[in-house]
Tab-separated table of C-alpha atoms in Angstrom:
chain	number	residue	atom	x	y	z
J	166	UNK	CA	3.762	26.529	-1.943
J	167	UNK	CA	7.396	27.390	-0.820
J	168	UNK	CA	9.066	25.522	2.282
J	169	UNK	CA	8.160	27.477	5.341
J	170	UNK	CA	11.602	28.115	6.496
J	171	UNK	CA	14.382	29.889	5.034
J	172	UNK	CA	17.074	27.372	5.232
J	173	UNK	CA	15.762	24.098	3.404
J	174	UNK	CA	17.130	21.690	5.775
J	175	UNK	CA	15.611	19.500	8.386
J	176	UNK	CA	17.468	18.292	11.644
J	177	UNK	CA	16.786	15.119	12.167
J	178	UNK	CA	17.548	14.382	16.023
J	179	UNK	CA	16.443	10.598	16.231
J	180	UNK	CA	17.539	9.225	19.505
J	181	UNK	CA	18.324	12.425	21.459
J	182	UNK	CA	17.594	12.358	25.262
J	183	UNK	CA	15.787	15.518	27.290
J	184	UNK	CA	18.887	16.425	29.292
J	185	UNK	CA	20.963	16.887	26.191
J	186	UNK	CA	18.712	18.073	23.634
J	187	UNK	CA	19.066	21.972	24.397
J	188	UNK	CA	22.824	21.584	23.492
J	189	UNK	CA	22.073	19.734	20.289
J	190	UNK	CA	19.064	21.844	18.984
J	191	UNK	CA	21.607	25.007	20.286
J	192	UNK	CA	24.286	23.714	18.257
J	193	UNK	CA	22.312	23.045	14.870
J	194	UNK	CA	20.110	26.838	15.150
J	195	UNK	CA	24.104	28.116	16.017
J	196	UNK	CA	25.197	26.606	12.955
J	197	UNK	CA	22.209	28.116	10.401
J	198	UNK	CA	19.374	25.801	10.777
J	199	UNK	CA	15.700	26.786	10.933
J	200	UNK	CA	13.702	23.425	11.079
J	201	UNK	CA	14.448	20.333	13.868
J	202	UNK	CA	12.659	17.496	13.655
J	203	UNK	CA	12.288	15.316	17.114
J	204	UNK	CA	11.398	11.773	16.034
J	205	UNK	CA	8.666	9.991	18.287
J	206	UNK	CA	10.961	6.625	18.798
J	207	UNK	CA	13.299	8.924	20.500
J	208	UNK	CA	13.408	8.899	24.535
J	209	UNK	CA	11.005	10.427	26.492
J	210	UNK	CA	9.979	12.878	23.052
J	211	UNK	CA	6.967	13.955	25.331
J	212	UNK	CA	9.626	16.083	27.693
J	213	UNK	CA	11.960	16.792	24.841
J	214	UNK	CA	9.684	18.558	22.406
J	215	UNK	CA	7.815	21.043	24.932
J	216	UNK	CA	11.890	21.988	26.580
J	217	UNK	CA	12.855	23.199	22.973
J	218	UNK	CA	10.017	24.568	22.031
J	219	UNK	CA	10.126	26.902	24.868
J	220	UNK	CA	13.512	27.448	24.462
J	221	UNK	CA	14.055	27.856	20.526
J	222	UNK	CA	10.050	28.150	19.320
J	223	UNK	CA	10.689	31.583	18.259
J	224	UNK	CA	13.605	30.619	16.001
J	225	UNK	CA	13.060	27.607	14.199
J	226	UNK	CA	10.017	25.692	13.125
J	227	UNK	CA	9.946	22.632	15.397
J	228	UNK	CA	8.081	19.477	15.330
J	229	UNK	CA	8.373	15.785	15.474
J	230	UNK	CA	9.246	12.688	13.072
J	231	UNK	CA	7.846	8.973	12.787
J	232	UNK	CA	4.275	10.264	13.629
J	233	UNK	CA	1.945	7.958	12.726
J	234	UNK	CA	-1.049	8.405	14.671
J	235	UNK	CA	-3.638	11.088	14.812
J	236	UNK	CA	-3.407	11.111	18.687
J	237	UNK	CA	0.223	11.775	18.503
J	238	UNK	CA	-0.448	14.564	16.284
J	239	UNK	CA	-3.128	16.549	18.631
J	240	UNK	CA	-0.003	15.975	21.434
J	241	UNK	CA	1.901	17.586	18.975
J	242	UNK	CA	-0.596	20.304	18.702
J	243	UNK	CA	-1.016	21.257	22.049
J	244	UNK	CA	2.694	21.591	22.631
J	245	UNK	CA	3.002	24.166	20.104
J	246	UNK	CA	4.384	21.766	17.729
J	247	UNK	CA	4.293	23.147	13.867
J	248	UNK	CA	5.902	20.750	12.005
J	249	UNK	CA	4.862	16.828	11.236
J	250	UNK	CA	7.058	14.219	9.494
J	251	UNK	CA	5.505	10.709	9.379
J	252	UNK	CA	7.595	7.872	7.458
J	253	UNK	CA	4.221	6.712	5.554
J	254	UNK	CA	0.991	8.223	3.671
J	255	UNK	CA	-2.073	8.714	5.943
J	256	UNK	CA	-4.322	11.055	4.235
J	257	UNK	CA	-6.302	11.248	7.482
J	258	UNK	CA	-3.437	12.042	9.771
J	259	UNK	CA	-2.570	14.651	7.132
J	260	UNK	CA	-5.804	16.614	6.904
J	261	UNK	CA	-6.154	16.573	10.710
J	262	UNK	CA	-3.005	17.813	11.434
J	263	UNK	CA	-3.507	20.783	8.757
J	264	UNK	CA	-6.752	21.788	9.728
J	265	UNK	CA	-4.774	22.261	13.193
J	266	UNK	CA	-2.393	24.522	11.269
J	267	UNK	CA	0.342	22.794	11.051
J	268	UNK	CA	2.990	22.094	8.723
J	269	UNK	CA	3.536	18.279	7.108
J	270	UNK	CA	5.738	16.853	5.337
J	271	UNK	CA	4.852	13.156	4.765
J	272	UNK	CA	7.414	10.445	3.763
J	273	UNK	CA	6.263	8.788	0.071
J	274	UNK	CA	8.084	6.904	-2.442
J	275	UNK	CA	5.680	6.740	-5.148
J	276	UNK	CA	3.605	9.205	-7.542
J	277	UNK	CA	0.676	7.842	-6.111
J	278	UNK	CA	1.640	7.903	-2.705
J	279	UNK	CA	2.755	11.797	-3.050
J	280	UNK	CA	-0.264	12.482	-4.992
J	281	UNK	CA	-2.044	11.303	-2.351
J	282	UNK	CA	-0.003	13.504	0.058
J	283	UNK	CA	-0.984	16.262	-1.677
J	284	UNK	CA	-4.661	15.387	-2.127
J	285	UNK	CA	-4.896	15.139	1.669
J	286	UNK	CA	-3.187	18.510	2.069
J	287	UNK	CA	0.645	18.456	2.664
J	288	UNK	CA	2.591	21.155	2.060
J	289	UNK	CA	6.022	19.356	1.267
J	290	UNK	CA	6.733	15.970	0.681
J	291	UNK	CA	9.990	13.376	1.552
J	292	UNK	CA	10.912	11.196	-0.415
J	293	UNK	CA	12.180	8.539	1.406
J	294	UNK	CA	14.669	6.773	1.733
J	295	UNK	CA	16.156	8.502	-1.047
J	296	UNK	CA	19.565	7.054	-1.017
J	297	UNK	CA	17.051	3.647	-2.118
J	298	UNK	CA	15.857	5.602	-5.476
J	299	UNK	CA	19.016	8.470	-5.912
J	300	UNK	CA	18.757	11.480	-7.364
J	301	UNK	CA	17.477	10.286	-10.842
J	302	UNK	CA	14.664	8.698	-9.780
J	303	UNK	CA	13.515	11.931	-7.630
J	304	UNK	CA	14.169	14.252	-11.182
J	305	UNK	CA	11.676	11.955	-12.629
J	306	UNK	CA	9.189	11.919	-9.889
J	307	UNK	CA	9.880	15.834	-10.009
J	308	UNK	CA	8.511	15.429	-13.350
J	309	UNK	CA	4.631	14.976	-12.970
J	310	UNK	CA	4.764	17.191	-9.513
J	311	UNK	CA	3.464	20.056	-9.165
J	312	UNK	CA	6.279	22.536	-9.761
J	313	UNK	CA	6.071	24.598	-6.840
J	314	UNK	CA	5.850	21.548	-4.229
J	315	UNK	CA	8.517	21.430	-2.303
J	316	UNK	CA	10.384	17.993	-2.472
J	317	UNK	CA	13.050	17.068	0.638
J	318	UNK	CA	15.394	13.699	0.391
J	319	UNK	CA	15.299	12.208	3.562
J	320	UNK	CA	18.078	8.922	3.809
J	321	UNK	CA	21.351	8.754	2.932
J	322	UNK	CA	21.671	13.072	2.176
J	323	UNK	CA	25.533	13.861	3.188
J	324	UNK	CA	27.118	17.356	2.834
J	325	UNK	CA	29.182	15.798	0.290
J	326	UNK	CA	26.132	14.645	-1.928
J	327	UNK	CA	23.586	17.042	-1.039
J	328	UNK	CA	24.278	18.721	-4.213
J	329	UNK	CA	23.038	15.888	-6.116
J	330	UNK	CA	19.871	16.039	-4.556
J	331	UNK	CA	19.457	19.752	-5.320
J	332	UNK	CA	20.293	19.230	-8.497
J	333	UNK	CA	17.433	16.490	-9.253
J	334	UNK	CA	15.276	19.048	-8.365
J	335	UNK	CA	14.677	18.818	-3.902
J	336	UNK	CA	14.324	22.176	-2.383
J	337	UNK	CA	16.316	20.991	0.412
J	338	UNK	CA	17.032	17.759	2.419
J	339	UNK	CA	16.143	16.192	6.136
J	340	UNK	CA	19.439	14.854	7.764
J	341	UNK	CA	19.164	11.855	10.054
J	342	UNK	CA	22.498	9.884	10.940
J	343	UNK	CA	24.821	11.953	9.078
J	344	UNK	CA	24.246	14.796	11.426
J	345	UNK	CA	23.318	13.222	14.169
J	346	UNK	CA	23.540	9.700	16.278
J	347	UNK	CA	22.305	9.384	19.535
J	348	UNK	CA	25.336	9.721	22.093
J	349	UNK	CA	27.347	11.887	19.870
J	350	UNK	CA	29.008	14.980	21.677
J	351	UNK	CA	27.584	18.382	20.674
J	352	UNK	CA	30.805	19.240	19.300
J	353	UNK	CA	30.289	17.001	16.243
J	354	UNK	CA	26.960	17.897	15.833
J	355	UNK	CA	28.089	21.706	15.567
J	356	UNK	CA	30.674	20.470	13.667
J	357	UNK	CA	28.363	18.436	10.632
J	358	UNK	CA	25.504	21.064	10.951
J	359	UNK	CA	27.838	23.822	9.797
J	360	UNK	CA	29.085	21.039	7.077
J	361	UNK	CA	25.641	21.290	5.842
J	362	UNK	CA	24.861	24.812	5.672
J	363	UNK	CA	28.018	25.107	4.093
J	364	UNK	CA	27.394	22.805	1.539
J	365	UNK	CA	24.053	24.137	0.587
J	366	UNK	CA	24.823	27.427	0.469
J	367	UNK	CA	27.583	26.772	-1.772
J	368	UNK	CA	25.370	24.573	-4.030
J	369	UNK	CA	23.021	27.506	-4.373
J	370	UNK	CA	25.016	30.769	-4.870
């Protein structure tokens, strides 16, 4: 298993509102990203995820974040949604929304909870919130994974520290707050989204 995209980085855009998230989402694909994540405790997600998939479905792989039902996910689904994030470990969220081809990368903490990720089908798994356990504890989860899983941090992942994370062994990272708070002009979301790319470019070359 690789991850699906070829930038390793999640946009988280928790909060964002339909008549702004075209900018944002325009800003963060400007800026190098492939993947944007649409959390479901954001405004009025159910207008927001169709208007970017329609506008930027054929550039990035996009999806939604904090799903935790099944019903959600076969919303998702008939969207055009590809990617799920959920916070927690439901195997039987998981296998539904992969027999519906899509991509998920469930939040776990534990070896048993990512185990159980796995067992159920996911393709990636979060750890989260990382900035909780820090990069050791991730290198020694990374440990007893299978090696070609890929691993994101999710929580607490700046460009200055992201790094760190690679280092311990993630593929890549999902960015919440540091590149992105609700209200924030698009400016400085251009602005930290090329901070990231940057920074993960340079901690891969």
């Amino acid at each position: 298993m690789q991850w699906q995209t070829e930038l390793p980085l999640i946009a988280i855009l928790r909060g964002v509102k339909p008549d702004e998230v075209l900018a944002h989402v325009g800003a963060v694909i400007d800026a190098g990203f492939d993947a944007v994540e649409i959390p479901l405790n954001s405004p009025q997600w159910e207008k927001s995820i169709p208007l970017i998939l329609d506008a930027y479905g054929d550039k990035a792989l996009i999806g939604a974040g904090t799903v935790l039902k099944t019903e959600q996910v076969d919303t998702l689904a008939q969207m055009g949604s590809k990617l799920i994030v959920t916070p927690n470990i439901q195997p039987e969220l998981i296998r539904h929304a992969v027999s519906l081809g899509m991509i998920v990368c469930p939040g776990c903490a534990t070896a048993s909870e990512a185990f159980n990720a796995l067992d159920a089908g996911a393709q990636a798994l979060k750890i989260f919130p990382s900035s909780a356990f820090g990069p050791g504890y991730i290198k020694a989860l990374k440990a007893v994974l299978p090696e070609d899983v890929p691993v994101l941090a999710v929580g607490g992942v700046t460009p200055e520290n992201l790094a760190q994370w690679l280092d311990a062994g993630c593929a890549g990272a999902g960015l919440g707050s540091d590149l992105y708070r609700a209200g924030q002009p698009v400016e400085r979301t251009a602005q930290q989204a090329a901070a990231f790319v940057q920074a993960y470019r340079e901690a891969v070359k």
